[in-house]
Amino acid sequence: KNIPTIPFYVTLLPLLFDVDQKDIFELYLREPLEKYGAVKLFFGSRWNIVVSRPELLAQMFKDEDTFAKSGNHIKIPYGVISAYTGENVISAHGAIWRCFRKTITPGLQFFDHEPMVKNAQLFCALVDKQLDVSTPEPAILCKEVNGTSNLSNNSTNEVAMPELIQRLSLANISEVALGLDMGTLTKPNSELHAKLKNVKKNIFKSLYLNFPMLDRLPIPSRQLTRAYVEDFRKCLMDSVRDSLVNNYSFEQTKFASSDLIRSFNRCDITEKQLIDNLIIIMVAGHENPQLLLTTLFYMFAKHGKWQSRIRAEVQACNSQKLEDLPLLNSFIFECIRLYPPLSQIINRCTTKNCMLGKDVMIPKGVYVGYNNMSTGRYTTAWGDTCDKFLPERWGDNINDIMSEWRHRKNTCAMSAFHGGRRACLGEKLALMEVRITMAAVLQDFKWTLAPDWVDKVTPAGPLCPAGLKLCFSRLYASE
Ligand code: HEM
């Protein structure tokens, strides 16, 4: 009661028309969410409540017993998505969640970032190689670093970003958290990657996200997707066995996967729970940074002056740590505010009749979620400039910037990484990954948006520029 209902067809619009998430947000969600702080929204074959006002989010995140996590394994146990990610640290609740979280926390908080440095260099080499392929004459050599020259007229140095960024983020998570070398940056067709692509291409179809009950029917294409899922899960587990179990290397290493194996050996978790958690580390650990990296590449291309300023900052930083650079970090935080990679998440269910804030009455058994895109652009929280890209809003020195970041997270005005007890366990890793990657690429290349790329974000689900294409040029002499 006391909140508006968004017309049921709104989440189906991307199925029928050429609209993206930003269009839908502006047309249907922004105003009611801003005014009421929560709305009723049809998604996944049911009516849900989606919250965006920071104070209401704070209540929801805090009161975990009333707004209990209820992931796909409970919501749609028959769904192909549930077969993919099972019961894991993100979806679980109560004692099982505590056990999972305790197990994987050390590996995700204390890790070796050297593979990310090496992979950023491999990534630059792959971009470089594409320039050689796509440029009939030698690539432009730009000695000057002021970012003023307009490269967008040269369409021969175009690079399609999605596949490359995915290869990078997979390499990073598999080496840093899982202790595996998937070979995504060194081989053109890593077996695990090929299988994962098959799963991703088929599983997140809008139709099945909106009507998951279709997964109850024996639809041949869906059954095939289920088989791809099983095959991928088995292949990942086989790789973990080869890299960590059979040679006992899990005993000497501190990867999140090593801790999961130890936990399984102690019978704290079952084999299925072991695989479910390996899968979610792989999935959340590569997909979310992949989305953020895509947004960062896009925003650097769109804001050439920032690209030049931050390049100069990175070049001058010597041994100073990347997490101490004010421009780089405020740029990243501002991108996350405007383009939170997980724009909307609905995976909690009320365990009793309750009140959200002072006047929203919610019965037991209702699915409740949150809309990060709206919270990041909430006028009451961010002021009249909420739609403007202003990295300087975070502060002008690193201490202020970091304390503003923490303050915004604590007050739930920045909810892109959740917060509280269920805060994202990969935030530190993801931020480190994007700093390292962007610093490496900024030093080797400058880039603009490809002139023929249509400026759109993804139609639904995870948020980032759709099918991003960029024009690169080298900042060093090619051999
Ligand atoms: C830009 C990158 C990332 C973003 C924006 C992000 C965002 C989030 C969000 C919003 C949640 C809460 C989900 C919910 O409400 O159900 C979450 C949880 C989680 N994330 Fe991330 N994530 C990122 C990267 C990562 C990475 C690299 C990992 C590494 C494996 C990771 C691991 C986790 C885990 C384990 C949880 C569950 C925490 C819990 O419930 O105890 N995330 N993340």
XYZ file of C-alpha atoms and ligand atoms in Angstrom:
522
model
C 0.000 0.000 0.000
C 0.928 3.666 -0.479
C 3.319 3.184 -3.389
C 2.571 3.423 -7.123
C 2.306 0.494 -9.508
C 4.392 0.617 -12.677
C 2.349 -0.703 -15.647
C 3.005 -4.433 -15.988
C 4.215 -4.141 -19.594
C 7.137 -1.838 -18.749
C 9.706 -4.582 -18.131
C 8.567 -6.255 -21.355
C 9.270 -3.174 -23.505
C 12.857 -4.154 -24.430
C 11.409 -7.387 -25.850
C 9.231 -5.413 -28.248
C 10.942 -2.089 -28.957
C 14.373 -0.631 -29.426
C 14.596 0.909 -25.950
C 17.396 0.681 -23.417
C 17.425 0.733 -19.605
C 18.043 4.451 -19.472
C 14.971 5.124 -21.649
C 12.809 2.935 -19.429
C 14.196 4.492 -16.282
C 13.548 8.046 -17.494
C 10.097 7.305 -18.923
C 8.568 5.087 -16.268
C 10.644 4.721 -13.116
C 12.487 7.869 -12.239
C 9.635 10.092 -11.124
C 7.649 7.603 -9.028
C 10.810 6.229 -7.425
C 12.021 9.710 -6.551
C 8.629 10.692 -5.149
C 7.698 7.542 -3.222
C 11.090 5.857 -2.670
C 9.636 2.495 -3.767
C 7.322 1.131 -6.481
C 5.558 -2.070 -7.442
C 7.119 -3.627 -10.529
C 6.234 -6.740 -12.519
C 9.268 -8.933 -13.164
C 9.976 -12.643 -13.238
C 6.279 -13.598 -13.451
C 5.366 -11.766 -10.256
C 4.807 -8.382 -8.669
C 7.765 -7.125 -6.673
C 8.618 -4.056 -4.648
C 11.616 -2.116 -5.858
C 13.196 0.356 -3.446
C 15.493 3.285 -4.180
C 15.346 5.869 -1.378
C 18.584 5.555 0.624
C 16.861 5.466 4.051
C 14.573 2.652 2.913
C 17.516 0.758 1.469
C 19.326 1.131 4.778
C 16.374 -0.465 6.561
C 16.195 -3.308 4.057
C 19.921 -4.045 4.156
C 19.948 -3.946 7.962
C 16.900 -6.049 8.661
C 18.138 -9.225 7.011
C 15.708 -11.406 8.937
C 12.624 -9.619 7.609
C 13.965 -8.917 4.107
C 15.625 -12.302 3.771
C 17.791 -13.223 0.819
C 15.868 -15.554 -1.437
C 17.906 -16.306 -4.522
C 16.890 -18.092 -7.703
C 17.373 -21.530 -6.106
C 14.344 -20.723 -3.918
C 12.458 -18.339 -6.187
C 12.584 -20.454 -9.346
C 14.128 -23.809 -8.374
C 13.103 -25.278 -11.736
C 14.833 -22.453 -13.696
C 17.896 -22.963 -15.855
C 19.512 -20.054 -13.993
C 19.151 -21.975 -10.724
C 20.828 -24.974 -12.309
C 23.685 -22.637 -13.257
C 24.460 -20.846 -9.950
C 22.670 -23.030 -7.378
C 22.809 -22.109 -3.687
C 25.776 -19.820 -3.197
C 27.204 -17.063 -1.000
C 25.201 -14.367 -2.826
C 21.851 -16.141 -2.812
C 21.926 -18.024 0.504
C 20.472 -16.932 3.841
C 21.141 -17.630 7.527
C 23.594 -20.226 8.787
C 24.432 -21.587 5.318
C 25.311 -18.080 4.103
C 27.474 -17.453 7.183
C 29.398 -20.648 6.494
C 29.958 -19.737 2.808
C 30.923 -16.148 3.618
C 33.365 -17.141 6.341
C 35.015 -19.595 3.971
C 35.623 -17.321 1.012
C 36.224 -13.974 2.740
C 40.011 -14.314 3.327
C 40.714 -15.297 -0.304
C 38.743 -12.344 -1.664
C 40.135 -9.784 0.790
C 43.832 -10.706 0.721
C 45.053 -11.639 -2.718
C 48.020 -11.265 -5.011
C 47.336 -8.529 -7.543
C 50.355 -9.327 -9.739
C 48.307 -11.457 -12.192
C 46.135 -8.382 -12.812
C 49.228 -6.325 -13.714
C 50.447 -9.033 -16.087
C 46.973 -9.434 -17.600
C 46.622 -5.679 -18.182
C 49.793 -5.877 -20.290
C 48.460 -8.879 -22.213
C 45.233 -6.951 -22.763
C 47.166 -3.972 -24.187
C 49.044 -6.367 -26.475
C 45.731 -7.745 -27.768
C 44.401 -4.236 -28.456
C 47.664 -3.477 -30.196
C 47.366 -6.608 -32.328
C 43.864 -5.621 -33.395
C 45.184 -2.280 -34.591
C 47.600 -4.114 -36.846
C 44.759 -6.247 -38.199
C 42.317 -3.394 -38.698
C 44.706 -0.716 -39.992
C 45.746 -1.054 -43.635
C 48.530 1.520 -43.244
C 50.750 1.872 -40.109
C 48.705 2.929 -37.075
C 48.827 6.606 -36.168
C 51.637 7.399 -33.786
C 50.612 10.025 -31.303
C 53.555 11.473 -29.468
C 51.646 14.239 -27.763
C 49.514 13.376 -24.770
C 47.114 16.286 -24.576
C 44.140 14.343 -25.856
C 42.993 17.099 -28.178
C 43.438 15.396 -31.534
C 40.234 13.953 -32.884
C 40.733 10.336 -33.846
C 37.131 9.552 -34.556
C 37.530 10.237 -38.274
C 39.884 7.327 -38.561
C 37.588 4.356 -38.572
C 40.278 1.822 -39.436
C 41.522 1.454 -35.855
C 38.179 0.288 -34.473
C 38.161 -2.322 -31.771
C 35.080 -4.247 -30.580
C 35.392 -4.240 -26.804
C 32.992 -6.829 -25.280
C 34.949 -9.987 -26.106
C 38.338 -8.490 -25.216
C 37.144 -7.147 -21.859
C 35.487 -10.441 -21.047
C 38.715 -12.321 -21.762
C 40.558 -9.970 -19.399
C 38.093 -10.136 -16.533
C 37.889 -13.936 -16.789
C 41.675 -14.232 -16.702
C 41.797 -11.983 -13.636
C 39.196 -13.725 -11.498
C 40.332 -17.216 -12.428
C 43.979 -16.486 -11.571
C 43.408 -14.244 -8.531
C 40.534 -16.010 -6.774
C 40.281 -19.508 -8.241
C 43.947 -20.393 -8.762
C 43.338 -21.452 -12.379
C 44.831 -20.340 -15.640
C 41.915 -20.307 -18.079
C 44.185 -19.042 -20.842
C 41.608 -16.529 -22.042
C 44.268 -13.925 -22.871
C 46.899 -16.264 -24.206
C 44.793 -18.644 -26.306
C 42.214 -17.471 -28.855
C 39.808 -20.219 -27.816
C 40.113 -21.421 -24.261
C 37.836 -24.432 -23.719
C 36.272 -23.099 -20.519
C 35.688 -19.716 -22.120
C 34.044 -21.255 -25.195
C 31.689 -23.236 -22.928
C 30.942 -20.195 -20.788
C 30.117 -18.129 -23.881
C 27.637 -20.784 -24.910
C 25.942 -20.558 -21.537
C 25.880 -16.758 -21.454
C 24.567 -16.429 -24.995
C 21.574 -18.589 -24.183
C 20.739 -18.309 -20.527
C 19.932 -14.600 -20.045
C 17.184 -14.310 -22.629
C 14.693 -11.583 -21.766
C 11.732 -13.857 -22.388
C 12.877 -16.411 -19.788
C 13.914 -13.725 -17.290
C 10.415 -12.256 -17.475
C 8.598 -15.601 -17.629
C 10.809 -18.099 -15.805
C 7.915 -20.564 -15.578
C 8.636 -21.334 -19.258
C 11.604 -23.293 -17.933
C 9.098 -25.883 -16.715
C 8.262 -26.726 -20.335
C 10.339 -29.119 -22.450
C 11.435 -26.388 -24.896
C 14.306 -27.901 -26.944
C 16.478 -24.732 -27.037
C 16.110 -24.372 -23.284
C 16.975 -28.004 -22.679
C 20.081 -27.452 -24.754
C 20.978 -24.443 -22.573
C 20.545 -26.674 -19.510
C 22.996 -29.131 -21.069
C 25.490 -26.296 -21.721
C 25.176 -25.276 -18.076
C 25.881 -28.804 -16.831
C 28.822 -29.113 -19.202
C 30.317 -25.812 -18.041
C 29.915 -26.674 -14.355
C 31.614 -30.018 -14.902
C 34.432 -28.476 -16.928
C 35.084 -25.826 -14.232
C 35.164 -28.466 -11.507
C 37.541 -30.620 -13.600
C 39.876 -27.624 -13.998
C 39.825 -26.990 -10.252
C 40.599 -30.672 -9.646
C 43.522 -30.574 -12.092
C 44.960 -27.282 -10.838
C 44.376 -27.562 -7.104
C 43.098 -30.908 -5.855
C 44.990 -33.689 -7.646
C 48.370 -32.039 -7.028
C 47.380 -30.998 -3.463
C 48.271 -27.380 -4.261
C 45.103 -26.232 -2.456
C 46.912 -27.151 0.756
C 49.648 -24.578 0.167
C 47.560 -21.766 -1.351
C 45.134 -19.179 -0.036
C 42.798 -18.758 -3.001
C 39.082 -18.556 -2.237
C 38.834 -21.888 -4.079
C 41.479 -23.478 -1.812
C 39.427 -22.495 1.245
C 36.277 -23.910 -0.353
C 38.046 -27.225 -0.995
C 39.295 -27.342 2.612
C 35.764 -26.624 3.784
C 34.437 -29.477 1.624
C 37.099 -31.850 2.965
C 35.979 -30.997 6.503
C 32.382 -31.783 5.420
C 31.279 -28.208 6.230
C 29.836 -27.950 2.710
C 28.602 -30.474 0.167
C 30.165 -31.087 -3.253
C 27.252 -29.266 -4.887
C 27.744 -26.269 -2.599
C 31.455 -26.324 -3.446
C 30.709 -26.146 -7.181
C 27.880 -23.583 -6.717
C 30.317 -21.253 -4.939
C 33.136 -21.785 -7.439
C 30.653 -20.910 -10.176
C 29.407 -17.757 -8.442
C 32.974 -16.548 -7.831
C 33.651 -17.065 -11.512
C 30.351 -15.464 -12.623
C 30.135 -12.448 -10.258
C 33.906 -12.125 -10.269
C 34.215 -11.634 -14.006
C 30.843 -10.227 -15.080
C 30.652 -7.261 -12.710
C 34.192 -5.986 -13.357
C 33.560 -6.592 -17.071
C 30.546 -4.266 -16.934
C 32.430 -1.613 -14.996
C 35.458 -1.772 -17.301
C 33.159 -1.340 -20.307
C 31.583 1.732 -18.708
C 35.012 3.162 -17.864
C 36.276 2.737 -21.419
C 33.098 4.431 -22.644
C 33.284 7.339 -20.200
C 36.963 7.963 -20.924
C 36.112 8.050 -24.627
C 33.227 10.423 -24.043
C 35.157 12.740 -21.731
C 38.430 13.298 -23.567
C 39.627 15.950 -21.160
C 39.357 13.567 -18.237
C 41.155 10.945 -20.287
C 44.096 13.324 -20.791
C 44.136 14.536 -17.193
C 44.060 11.059 -15.735
C 46.666 9.804 -18.202
C 48.964 12.590 -17.017
C 48.207 11.662 -13.386
C 49.001 8.001 -13.991
C 52.190 8.820 -15.927
C 53.424 11.057 -13.141
C 52.582 8.728 -10.296
C 55.849 6.741 -10.217
C 55.548 4.257 -7.400
C 52.555 5.996 -5.827
C 49.795 3.490 -5.389
C 46.928 3.697 -7.861
C 44.426 3.722 -4.990
C 45.976 7.043 -3.880
C 45.367 8.904 -7.166
C 42.555 11.441 -6.700
C 41.512 11.914 -10.330
C 41.536 8.230 -11.250
C 39.543 7.222 -8.176
C 36.976 10.011 -8.318
C 36.450 9.232 -12.017
C 35.811 5.554 -11.214
C 33.403 6.374 -8.351
C 31.450 8.806 -10.504
C 31.099 6.170 -13.239
C 29.813 3.660 -10.682
C 27.290 6.214 -9.388
C 25.831 6.860 -12.833
C 26.224 3.339 -14.229
C 26.021 0.826 -11.364
C 26.885 -2.496 -13.062
C 24.012 -4.269 -11.299
C 21.327 -1.697 -11.934
C 18.496 -3.615 -10.288
C 18.452 -6.665 -8.030
C 15.344 -8.405 -6.749
C 16.297 -11.313 -4.515
C 14.800 -10.750 -1.077
C 11.519 -12.010 0.289
C 9.665 -10.712 3.341
C 9.439 -13.304 6.127
C 6.521 -11.517 7.861
C 4.091 -8.603 7.446
C 6.173 -5.486 7.850
C 6.484 -1.744 7.310
C 9.020 -0.202 4.971
C 9.684 3.284 6.300
C 6.681 4.808 8.034
C 3.906 4.129 5.561
C 4.647 1.289 3.137
C 2.921 -1.843 4.373
C 4.264 -5.089 2.917
C 2.683 -8.497 3.474
C 4.705 -11.645 4.173
C 6.084 -13.468 1.126
C 6.616 -10.477 -1.175
C 9.769 -10.165 -3.265
C 11.653 -6.941 -2.605
C 14.615 -5.529 -4.489
C 16.555 -2.338 -5.094
C 17.258 -0.093 -8.032
C 20.849 1.175 -7.946
C 20.468 3.327 -11.019
C 17.754 5.361 -9.313
C 19.615 5.627 -5.998
C 22.748 6.873 -7.766
C 20.703 9.598 -9.465
C 18.457 10.455 -6.529
C 18.029 14.238 -6.443
C 17.432 14.352 -2.704
C 20.721 12.571 -2.094
C 22.896 13.952 -4.914
C 21.402 17.401 -5.536
C 20.453 19.146 -8.757
C 23.611 17.977 -10.502
C 22.688 14.313 -9.983
C 22.578 13.668 -13.746
C 25.825 15.424 -14.493
C 29.114 13.595 -14.743
C 31.172 15.445 -12.118
C 34.044 13.387 -10.689
C 35.019 16.471 -8.674
C 31.904 16.006 -6.506
C 33.848 13.315 -4.634
C 36.541 15.753 -3.444
C 39.898 17.085 -4.561
C 42.272 15.008 -2.460
C 42.355 11.292 -1.887
C 41.449 11.421 1.814
C 38.271 13.398 1.137
C 37.413 11.236 -1.867
C 37.733 7.992 0.079
C 35.851 9.315 3.077
C 33.040 10.569 0.805
C 32.920 7.117 -0.844
C 32.626 5.435 2.564
C 30.053 7.972 3.773
C 27.894 7.488 0.661
C 28.055 3.706 1.078
C 27.260 3.881 4.801
C 24.205 6.045 4.171
C 23.141 3.822 1.224
C 23.227 6.735 -1.268
C 25.826 4.567 -3.025
C 24.371 1.082 -3.140
C 26.196 -0.336 -6.180
C 28.136 -2.751 -3.933
C 25.218 -3.337 -1.544
C 26.424 -2.597 1.997
C 26.199 -3.768 5.617
C 26.661 -7.417 6.481
C 25.932 -8.519 2.927
C 28.299 -6.009 1.311
C 30.001 -7.197 -1.857
C 33.055 -9.285 -0.996
C 34.746 -8.429 -4.289
C 34.698 -4.621 -4.106
C 38.371 -4.328 -3.202
C 39.373 -6.792 -5.911
C 37.172 -5.146 -8.555
C 38.408 -1.619 -7.788
C 41.995 -2.780 -7.885
C 41.364 -4.557 -11.189
C 39.839 -1.515 -12.891
C 42.550 0.847 -11.584
C 45.335 -1.438 -12.822
C 43.697 -2.023 -16.193
C 42.785 1.570 -16.932
C 46.206 2.836 -15.808
C 47.935 0.396 -18.176
C 45.700 1.178 -21.152
C 45.878 4.945 -20.559
C 49.657 4.770 -20.752
C 49.695 2.902 -24.061
C 46.704 4.261 -26.003
C 44.225 6.999 -26.426
C 40.760 6.291 -27.674
C 37.430 7.750 -28.773
C 34.001 6.278 -29.478
C 33.789 4.597 -32.892
C 31.819 6.934 -35.176
C 29.384 4.193 -36.243
C 28.709 2.926 -32.702
C 25.192 3.723 -31.471
C 25.290 5.253 -27.998
C 23.030 2.897 -26.023
C 23.213 0.901 -22.838
C 22.069 -2.694 -22.471
C 18.275 -3.096 -22.879
C 17.761 -4.904 -19.552
C 19.661 -6.728 -16.805
C 23.294 -5.854 -16.094
C 24.092 -2.265 -17.078
C 26.843 -1.092 -19.424
C 27.203 0.453 -22.898
C 25.868 -2.115 -25.379
C 28.308 -3.663 -27.875
C 30.877 -0.907 -27.275
C 33.227 -0.101 -30.168
C 36.189 2.255 -29.792
C 38.875 3.781 -31.992
C 42.341 3.392 -30.504
C 45.635 4.916 -31.396
C 49.047 4.122 -29.966
C 50.963 6.489 -27.755
C 54.275 4.791 -28.501
C 56.149 3.970 -31.671
C 55.123 0.619 -33.189
C 57.925 -1.733 -34.250
C 32.285 -3.731 -10.199
C 32.220 -4.903 -9.678
C 31.193 -5.410 -8.722
C 29.972 -4.901 -8.362
C 29.335 -3.609 -8.837
C 29.391 -5.821 -7.411
C 28.152 -5.637 -6.815
C 27.619 -6.484 -5.863
C 26.317 -6.352 -5.280
C 25.307 -5.258 -5.605
C 26.157 -7.346 -4.385
C 24.904 -7.642 -3.563
C 24.021 -8.581 -4.367
C 22.657 -8.795 -3.782
O 22.002 -7.875 -3.300
O 22.207 -9.943 -3.836
C 27.359 -8.135 -4.398
C 27.574 -9.232 -3.614
C 28.684 -10.027 -3.715
N 29.745 -9.858 -4.576
Fe 30.050 -8.305 -5.819
N 30.246 -6.864 -7.211
C 31.363 -6.645 -7.982
C 32.467 -7.455 -8.091
C 32.633 -8.619 -7.418
C 33.784 -9.477 -7.552
C 35.004 -9.236 -8.439
C 33.587 -10.530 -6.741
C 34.528 -11.684 -6.575
C 34.187 -12.904 -6.566
C 32.316 -10.325 -6.054
C 31.789 -11.149 -5.108
C 30.619 -10.902 -4.393
C 30.114 -11.764 -3.347
C 30.774 -13.041 -2.852
C 28.918 -11.204 -2.908
C 27.972 -11.757 -1.820
C 28.217 -11.110 -0.476
C 27.245 -11.667 0.553
O 26.056 -11.738 0.309
O 27.739 -12.029 1.616
N 31.770 -9.157 -6.495
N 28.239 -7.586 -5.312
